[in-house]
CSV table of N, CA and C in Angstrom, one decimal:
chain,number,residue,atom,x,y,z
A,1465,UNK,N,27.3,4.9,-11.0
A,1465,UNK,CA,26.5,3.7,-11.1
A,1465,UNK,C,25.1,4.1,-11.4
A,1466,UNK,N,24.7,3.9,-12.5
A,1466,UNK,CA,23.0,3.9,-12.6
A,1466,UNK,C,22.2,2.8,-12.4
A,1467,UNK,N,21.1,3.4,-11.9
A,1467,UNK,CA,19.8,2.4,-11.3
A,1467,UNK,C,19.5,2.1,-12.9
A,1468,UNK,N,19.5,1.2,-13.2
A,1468,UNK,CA,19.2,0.5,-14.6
A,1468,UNK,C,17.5,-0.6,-14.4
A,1469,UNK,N,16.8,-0.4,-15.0
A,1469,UNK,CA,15.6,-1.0,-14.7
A,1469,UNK,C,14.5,-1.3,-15.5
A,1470,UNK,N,14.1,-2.5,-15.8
A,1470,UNK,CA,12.9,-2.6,-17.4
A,1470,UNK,C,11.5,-3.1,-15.6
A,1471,UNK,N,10.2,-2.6,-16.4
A,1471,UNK,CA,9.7,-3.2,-15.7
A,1471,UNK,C,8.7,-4.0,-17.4
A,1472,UNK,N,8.2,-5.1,-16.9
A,1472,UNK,CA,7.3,-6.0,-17.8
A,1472,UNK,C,6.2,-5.2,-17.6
A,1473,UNK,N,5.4,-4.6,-18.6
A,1473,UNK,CA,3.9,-4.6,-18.2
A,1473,UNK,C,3.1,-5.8,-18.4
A,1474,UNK,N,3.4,-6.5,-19.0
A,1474,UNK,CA,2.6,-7.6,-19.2
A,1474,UNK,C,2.8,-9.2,-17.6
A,1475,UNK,N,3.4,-8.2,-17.1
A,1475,UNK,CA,3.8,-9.4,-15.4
A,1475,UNK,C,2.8,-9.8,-14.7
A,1476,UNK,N,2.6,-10.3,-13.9
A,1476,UNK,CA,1.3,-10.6,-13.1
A,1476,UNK,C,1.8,-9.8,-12.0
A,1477,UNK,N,2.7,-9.0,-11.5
A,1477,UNK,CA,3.2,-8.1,-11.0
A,1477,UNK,C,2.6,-6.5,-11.0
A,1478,UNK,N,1.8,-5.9,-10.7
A,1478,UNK,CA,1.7,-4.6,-10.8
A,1478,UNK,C,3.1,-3.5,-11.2
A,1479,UNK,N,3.6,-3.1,-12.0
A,1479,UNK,CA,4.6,-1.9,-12.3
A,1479,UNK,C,5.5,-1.5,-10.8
A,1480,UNK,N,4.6,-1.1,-10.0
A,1480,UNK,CA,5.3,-0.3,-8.8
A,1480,UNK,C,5.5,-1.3,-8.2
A,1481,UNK,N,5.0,-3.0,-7.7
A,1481,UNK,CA,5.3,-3.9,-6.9
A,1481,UNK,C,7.2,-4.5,-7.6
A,1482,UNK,N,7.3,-4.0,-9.2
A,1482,UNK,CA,8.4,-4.6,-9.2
A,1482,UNK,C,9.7,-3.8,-9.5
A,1483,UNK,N,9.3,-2.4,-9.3
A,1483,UNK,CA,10.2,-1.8,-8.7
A,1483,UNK,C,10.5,-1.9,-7.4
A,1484,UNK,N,9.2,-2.0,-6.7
A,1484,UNK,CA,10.0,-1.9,-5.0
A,1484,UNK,C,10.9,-3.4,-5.1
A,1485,UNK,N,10.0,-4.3,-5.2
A,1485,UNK,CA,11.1,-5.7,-5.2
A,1485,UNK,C,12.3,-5.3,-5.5
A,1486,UNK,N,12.5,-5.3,-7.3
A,1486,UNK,CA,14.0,-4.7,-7.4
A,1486,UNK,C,14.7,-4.0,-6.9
A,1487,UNK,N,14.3,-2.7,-6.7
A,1487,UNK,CA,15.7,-2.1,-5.6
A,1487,UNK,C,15.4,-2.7,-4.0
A,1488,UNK,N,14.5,-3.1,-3.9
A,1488,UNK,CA,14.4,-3.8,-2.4
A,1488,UNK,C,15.7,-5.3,-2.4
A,1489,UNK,N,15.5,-5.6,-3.1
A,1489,UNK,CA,16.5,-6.5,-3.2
A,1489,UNK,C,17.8,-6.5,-3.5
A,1490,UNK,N,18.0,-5.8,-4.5
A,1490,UNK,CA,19.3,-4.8,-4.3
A,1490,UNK,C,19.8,-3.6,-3.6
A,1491,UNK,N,19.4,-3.2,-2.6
A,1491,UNK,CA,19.7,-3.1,-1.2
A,1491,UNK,C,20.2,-3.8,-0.3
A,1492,UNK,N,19.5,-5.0,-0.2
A,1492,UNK,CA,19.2,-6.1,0.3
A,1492,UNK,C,21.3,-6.5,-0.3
A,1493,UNK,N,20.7,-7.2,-1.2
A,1493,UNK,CA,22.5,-7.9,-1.6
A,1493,UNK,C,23.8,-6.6,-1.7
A,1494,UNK,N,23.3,-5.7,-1.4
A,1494,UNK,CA,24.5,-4.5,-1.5
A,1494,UNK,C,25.1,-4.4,-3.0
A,1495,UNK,N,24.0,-4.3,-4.1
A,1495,UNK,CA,24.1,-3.8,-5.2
A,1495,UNK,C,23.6,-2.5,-5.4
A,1496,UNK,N,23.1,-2.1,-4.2
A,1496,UNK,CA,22.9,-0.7,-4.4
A,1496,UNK,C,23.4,-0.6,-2.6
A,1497,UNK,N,24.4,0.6,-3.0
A,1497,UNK,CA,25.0,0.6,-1.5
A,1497,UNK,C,24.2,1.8,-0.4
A,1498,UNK,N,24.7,1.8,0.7
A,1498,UNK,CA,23.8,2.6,1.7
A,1498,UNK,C,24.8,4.2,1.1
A,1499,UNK,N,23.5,4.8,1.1
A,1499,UNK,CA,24.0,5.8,0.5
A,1499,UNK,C,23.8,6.3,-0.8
A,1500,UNK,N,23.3,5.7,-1.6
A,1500,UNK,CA,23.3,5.5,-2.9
A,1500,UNK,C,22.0,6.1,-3.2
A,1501,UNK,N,22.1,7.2,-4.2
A,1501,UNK,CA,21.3,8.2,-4.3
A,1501,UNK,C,20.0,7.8,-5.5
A,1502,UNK,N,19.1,8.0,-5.4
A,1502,UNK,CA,18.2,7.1,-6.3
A,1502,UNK,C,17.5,8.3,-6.9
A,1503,UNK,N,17.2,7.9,-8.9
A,1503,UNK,CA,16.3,9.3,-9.2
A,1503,UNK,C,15.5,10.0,-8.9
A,1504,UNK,N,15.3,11.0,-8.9
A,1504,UNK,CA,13.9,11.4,-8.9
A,1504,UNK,C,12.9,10.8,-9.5
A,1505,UNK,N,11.6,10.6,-8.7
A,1505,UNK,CA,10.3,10.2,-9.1
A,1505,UNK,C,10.2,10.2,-10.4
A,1506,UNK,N,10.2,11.8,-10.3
A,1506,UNK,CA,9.8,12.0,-12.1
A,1506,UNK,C,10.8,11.8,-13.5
A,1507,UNK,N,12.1,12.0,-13.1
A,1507,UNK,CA,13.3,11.3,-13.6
A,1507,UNK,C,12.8,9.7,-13.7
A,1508,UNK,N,13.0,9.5,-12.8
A,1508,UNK,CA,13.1,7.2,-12.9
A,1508,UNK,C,11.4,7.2,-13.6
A,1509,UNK,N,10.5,8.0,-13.4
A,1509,UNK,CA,9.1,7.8,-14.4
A,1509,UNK,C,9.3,7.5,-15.8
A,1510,UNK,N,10.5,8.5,-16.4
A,1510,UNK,CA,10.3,9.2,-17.6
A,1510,UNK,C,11.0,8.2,-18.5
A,1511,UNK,N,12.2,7.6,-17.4
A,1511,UNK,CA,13.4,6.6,-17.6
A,1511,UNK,C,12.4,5.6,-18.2
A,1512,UNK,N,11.4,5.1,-17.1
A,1512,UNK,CA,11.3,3.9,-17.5
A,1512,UNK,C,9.5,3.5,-18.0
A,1513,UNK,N,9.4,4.6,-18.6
A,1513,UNK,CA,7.9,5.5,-19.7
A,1513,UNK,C,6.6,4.8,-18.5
A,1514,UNK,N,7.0,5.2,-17.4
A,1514,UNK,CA,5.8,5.2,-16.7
A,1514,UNK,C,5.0,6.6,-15.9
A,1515,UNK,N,4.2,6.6,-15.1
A,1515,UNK,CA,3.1,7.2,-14.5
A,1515,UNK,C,4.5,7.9,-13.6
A,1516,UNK,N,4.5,8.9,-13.2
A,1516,UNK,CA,5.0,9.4,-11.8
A,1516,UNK,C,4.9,9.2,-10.2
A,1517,UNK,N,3.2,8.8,-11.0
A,1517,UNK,CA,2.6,7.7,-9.4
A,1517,UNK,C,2.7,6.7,-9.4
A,1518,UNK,N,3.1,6.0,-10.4
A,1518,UNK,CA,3.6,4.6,-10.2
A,1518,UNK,C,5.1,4.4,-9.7
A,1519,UNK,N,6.1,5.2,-9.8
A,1519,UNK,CA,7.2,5.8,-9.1
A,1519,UNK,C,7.3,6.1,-7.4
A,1520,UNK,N,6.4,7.1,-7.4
A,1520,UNK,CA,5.9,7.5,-6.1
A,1520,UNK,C,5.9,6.2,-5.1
A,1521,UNK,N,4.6,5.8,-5.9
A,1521,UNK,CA,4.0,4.3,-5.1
A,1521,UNK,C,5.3,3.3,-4.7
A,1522,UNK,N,5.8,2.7,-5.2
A,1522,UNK,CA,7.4,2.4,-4.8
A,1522,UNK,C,8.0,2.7,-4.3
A,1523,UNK,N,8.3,4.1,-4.2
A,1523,UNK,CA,9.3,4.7,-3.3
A,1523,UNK,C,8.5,4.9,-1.8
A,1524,UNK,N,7.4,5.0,-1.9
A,1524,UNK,CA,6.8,5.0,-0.4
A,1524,UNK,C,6.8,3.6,-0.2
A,1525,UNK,N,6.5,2.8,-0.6
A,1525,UNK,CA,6.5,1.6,-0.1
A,1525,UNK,C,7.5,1.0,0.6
A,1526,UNK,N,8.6,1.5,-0.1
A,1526,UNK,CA,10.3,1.4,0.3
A,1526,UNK,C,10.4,2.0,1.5
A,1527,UNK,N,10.3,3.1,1.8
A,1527,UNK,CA,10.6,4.1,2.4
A,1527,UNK,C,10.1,3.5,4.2
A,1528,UNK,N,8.8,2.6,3.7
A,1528,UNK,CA,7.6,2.1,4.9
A,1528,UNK,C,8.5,1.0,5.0
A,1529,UNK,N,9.3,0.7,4.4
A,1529,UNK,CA,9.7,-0.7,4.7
A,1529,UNK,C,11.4,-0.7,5.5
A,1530,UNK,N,11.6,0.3,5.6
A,1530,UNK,CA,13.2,1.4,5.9
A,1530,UNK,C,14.2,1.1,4.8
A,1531,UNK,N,14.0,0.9,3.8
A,1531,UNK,CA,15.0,0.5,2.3
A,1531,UNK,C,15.5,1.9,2.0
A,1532,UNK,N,14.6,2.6,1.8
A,1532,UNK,CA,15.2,3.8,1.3
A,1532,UNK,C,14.8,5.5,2.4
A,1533,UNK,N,15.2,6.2,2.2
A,1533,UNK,CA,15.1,7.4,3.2
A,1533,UNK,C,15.1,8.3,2.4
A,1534,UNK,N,14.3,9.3,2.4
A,1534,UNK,CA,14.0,11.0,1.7
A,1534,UNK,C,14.7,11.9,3.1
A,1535,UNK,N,15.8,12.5,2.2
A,1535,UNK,CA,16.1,13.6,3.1
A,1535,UNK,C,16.0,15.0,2.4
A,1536,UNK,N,14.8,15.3,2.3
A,1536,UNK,CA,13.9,16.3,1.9
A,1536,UNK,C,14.4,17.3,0.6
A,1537,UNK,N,14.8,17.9,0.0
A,1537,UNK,CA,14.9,18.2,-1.5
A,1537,UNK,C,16.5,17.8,-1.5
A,1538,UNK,N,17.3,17.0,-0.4
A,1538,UNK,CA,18.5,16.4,-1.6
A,1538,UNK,C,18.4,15.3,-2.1
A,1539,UNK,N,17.0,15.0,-1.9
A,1539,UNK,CA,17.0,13.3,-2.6
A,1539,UNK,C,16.6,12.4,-1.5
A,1540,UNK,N,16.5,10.8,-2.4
A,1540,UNK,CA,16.0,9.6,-2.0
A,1540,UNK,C,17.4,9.0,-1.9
A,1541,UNK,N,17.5,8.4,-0.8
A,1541,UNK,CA,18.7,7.4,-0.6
A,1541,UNK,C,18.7,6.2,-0.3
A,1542,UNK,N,19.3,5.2,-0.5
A,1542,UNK,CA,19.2,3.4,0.1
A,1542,UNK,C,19.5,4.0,1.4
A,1543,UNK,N,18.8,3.3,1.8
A,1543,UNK,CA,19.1,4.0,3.9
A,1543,UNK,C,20.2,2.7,4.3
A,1544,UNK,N,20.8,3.0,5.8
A,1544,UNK,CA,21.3,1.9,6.2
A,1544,UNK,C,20.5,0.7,6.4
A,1545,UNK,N,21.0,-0.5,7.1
A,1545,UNK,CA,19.9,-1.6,7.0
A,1545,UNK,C,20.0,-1.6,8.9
A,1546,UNK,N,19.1,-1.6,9.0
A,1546,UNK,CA,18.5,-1.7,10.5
A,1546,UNK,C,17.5,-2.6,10.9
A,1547,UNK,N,17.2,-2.4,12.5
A,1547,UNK,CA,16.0,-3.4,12.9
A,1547,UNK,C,14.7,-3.3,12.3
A,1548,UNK,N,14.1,-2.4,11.4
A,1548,UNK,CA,13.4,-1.5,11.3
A,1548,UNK,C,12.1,-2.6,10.7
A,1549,UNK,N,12.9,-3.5,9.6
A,1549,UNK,CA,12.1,-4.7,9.1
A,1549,UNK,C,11.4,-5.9,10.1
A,1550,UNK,N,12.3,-5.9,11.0
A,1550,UNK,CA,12.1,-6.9,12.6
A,1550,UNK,C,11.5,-6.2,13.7
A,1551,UNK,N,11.8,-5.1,13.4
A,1551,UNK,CA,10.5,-4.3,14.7
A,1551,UNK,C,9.3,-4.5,13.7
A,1552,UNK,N,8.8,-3.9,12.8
A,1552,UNK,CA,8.0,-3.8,11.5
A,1552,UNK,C,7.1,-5.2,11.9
A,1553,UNK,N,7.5,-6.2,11.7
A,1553,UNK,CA,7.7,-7.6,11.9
A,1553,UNK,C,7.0,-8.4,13.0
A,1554,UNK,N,7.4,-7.9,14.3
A,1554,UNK,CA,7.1,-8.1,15.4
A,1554,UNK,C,5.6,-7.1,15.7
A,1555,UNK,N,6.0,-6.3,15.3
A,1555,UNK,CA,4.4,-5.1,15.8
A,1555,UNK,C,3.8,-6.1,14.7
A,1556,UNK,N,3.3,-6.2,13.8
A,1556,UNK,CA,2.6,-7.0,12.7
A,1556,UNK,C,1.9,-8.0,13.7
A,1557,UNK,N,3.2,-9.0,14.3
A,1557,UNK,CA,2.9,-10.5,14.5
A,1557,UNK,C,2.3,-10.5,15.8
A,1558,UNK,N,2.3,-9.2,16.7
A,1558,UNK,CA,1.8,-9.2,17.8
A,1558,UNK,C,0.1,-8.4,18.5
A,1559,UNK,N,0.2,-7.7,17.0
A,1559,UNK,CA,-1.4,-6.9,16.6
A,1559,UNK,C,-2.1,-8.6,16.4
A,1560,UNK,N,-1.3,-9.6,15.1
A,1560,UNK,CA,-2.2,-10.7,15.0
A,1560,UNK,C,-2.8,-11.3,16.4
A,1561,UNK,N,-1.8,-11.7,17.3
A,1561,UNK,CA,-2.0,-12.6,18.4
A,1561,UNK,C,-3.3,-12.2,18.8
A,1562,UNK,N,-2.9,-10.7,18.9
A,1562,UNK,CA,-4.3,-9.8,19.8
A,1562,UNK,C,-5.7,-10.5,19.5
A,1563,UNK,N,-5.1,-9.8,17.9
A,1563,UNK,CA,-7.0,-10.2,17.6
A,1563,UNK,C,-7.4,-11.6,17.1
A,1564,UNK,N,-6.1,-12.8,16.9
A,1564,UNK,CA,-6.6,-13.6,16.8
A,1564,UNK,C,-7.6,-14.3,18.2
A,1565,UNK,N,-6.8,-13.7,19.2
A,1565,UNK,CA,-7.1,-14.1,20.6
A,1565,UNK,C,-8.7,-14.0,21.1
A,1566,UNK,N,-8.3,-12.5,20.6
A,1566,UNK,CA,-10.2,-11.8,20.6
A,1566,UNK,C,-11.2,-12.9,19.5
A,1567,UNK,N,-10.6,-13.1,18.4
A,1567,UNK,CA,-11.4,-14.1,17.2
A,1567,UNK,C,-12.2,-15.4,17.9
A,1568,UNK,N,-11.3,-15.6,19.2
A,1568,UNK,CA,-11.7,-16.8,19.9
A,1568,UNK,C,-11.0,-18.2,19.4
A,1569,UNK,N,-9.9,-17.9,18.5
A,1569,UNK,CA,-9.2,-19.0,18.3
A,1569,UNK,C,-7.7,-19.6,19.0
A,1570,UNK,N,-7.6,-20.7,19.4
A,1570,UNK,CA,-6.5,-21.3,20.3
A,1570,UNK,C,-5.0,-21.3,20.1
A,1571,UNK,N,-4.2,-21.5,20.4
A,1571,UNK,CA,-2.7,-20.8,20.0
A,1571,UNK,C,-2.3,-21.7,18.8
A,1572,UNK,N,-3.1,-23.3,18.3
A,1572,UNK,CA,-3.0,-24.0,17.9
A,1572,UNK,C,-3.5,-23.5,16.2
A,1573,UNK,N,-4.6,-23.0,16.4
A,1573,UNK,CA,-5.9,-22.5,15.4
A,1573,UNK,C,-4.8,-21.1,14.8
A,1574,UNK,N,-4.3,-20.3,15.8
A,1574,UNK,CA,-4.1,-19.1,14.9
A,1574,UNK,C,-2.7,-19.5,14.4
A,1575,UNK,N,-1.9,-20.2,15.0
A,1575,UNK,CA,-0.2,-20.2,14.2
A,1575,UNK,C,-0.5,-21.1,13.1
A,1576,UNK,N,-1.7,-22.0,13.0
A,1576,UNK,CA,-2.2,-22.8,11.9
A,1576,UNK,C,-2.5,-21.7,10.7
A,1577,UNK,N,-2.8,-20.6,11.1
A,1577,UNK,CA,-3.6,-19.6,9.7
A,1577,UNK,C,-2.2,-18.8,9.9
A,1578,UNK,N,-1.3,-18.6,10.5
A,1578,UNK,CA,0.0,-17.8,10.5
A,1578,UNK,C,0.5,-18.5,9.5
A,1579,UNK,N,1.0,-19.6,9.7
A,1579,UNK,CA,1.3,-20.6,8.3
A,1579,UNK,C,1.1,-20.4,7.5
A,1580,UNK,N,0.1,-20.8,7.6
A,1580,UNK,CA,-0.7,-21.0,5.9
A,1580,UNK,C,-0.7,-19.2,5.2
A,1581,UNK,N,-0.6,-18.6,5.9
A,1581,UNK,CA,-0.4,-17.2,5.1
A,1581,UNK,C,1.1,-16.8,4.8
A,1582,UNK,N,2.2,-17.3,5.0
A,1582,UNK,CA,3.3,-17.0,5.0
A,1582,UNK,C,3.7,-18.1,4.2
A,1583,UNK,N,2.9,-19.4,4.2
A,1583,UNK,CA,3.2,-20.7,2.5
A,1583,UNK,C,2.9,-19.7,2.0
A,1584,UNK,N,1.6,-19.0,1.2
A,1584,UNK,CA,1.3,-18.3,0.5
A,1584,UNK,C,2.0,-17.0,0.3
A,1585,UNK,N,2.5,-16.1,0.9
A,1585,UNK,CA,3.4,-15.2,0.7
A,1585,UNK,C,4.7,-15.7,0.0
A,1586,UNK,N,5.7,-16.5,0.2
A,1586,UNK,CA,6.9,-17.0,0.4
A,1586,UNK,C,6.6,-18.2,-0.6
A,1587,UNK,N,5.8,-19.0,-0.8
A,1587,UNK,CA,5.8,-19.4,-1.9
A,1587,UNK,C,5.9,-21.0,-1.4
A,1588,UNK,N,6.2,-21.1,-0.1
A,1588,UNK,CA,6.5,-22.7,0.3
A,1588,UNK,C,5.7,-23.3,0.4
């Protein structure tokens, strides 16, 4: 199976944001299975006539997100799927509370701007 991949340069997307999406999501739907060995940086660069660091940048991003795992010169792999996004998740949502708390705003005031940032992410 080859990782097959066009990225648009002309997207409102940055290059590396739509690589991580796409194999993030195909991980995600089990089009790319756990286990599944992913090119090298500079291989998938060359593939798809980009920067090496714009490669890079994606695969770290992945990697922060637990999608994919480097097990040191045999390669990048889809990792299993774990709590990793829900722990991830929870440390995030509970750093906010902190400092919303410290901000001086009421439980009412901060899950109001929790909202409204996640319409905006998500698109709702």
């Amino acid at each position: 199976m080859a990782l097959q991949m066009t990225v648009d340069p002309d997207a409102a997307e940055p290059p590396y944001e739509q690589i991580r999406a796409r194999i993030a999501e195909r991980a995600r739907t089990g089009a790319l299975p756990v286990g599944y060995k992913l090119p090298t940086v500079r291989g998938f660069a060359e593939e798809l006539g980009l920067a090496a660091n714009t490669v890079a940048k994606a695969y770290r991003a992945l990697e922060a997100d637990g999608v994919i795992e480097t097990r040191g010169r045999n390669g990048t792999f889809i990792a299993a799927p774990g709590d990793t996004a829900a722990r991830e998740a929870a440390t995030a949502a509970a750093a906010y509370a902190q400092r919303a708390h410290r901000l001086g705003l009421d439980r009412a005031a901060a899950l109001a701007a929790a909202e409204e940032a996640l319409r905006a992410a998500y698109g709702k």
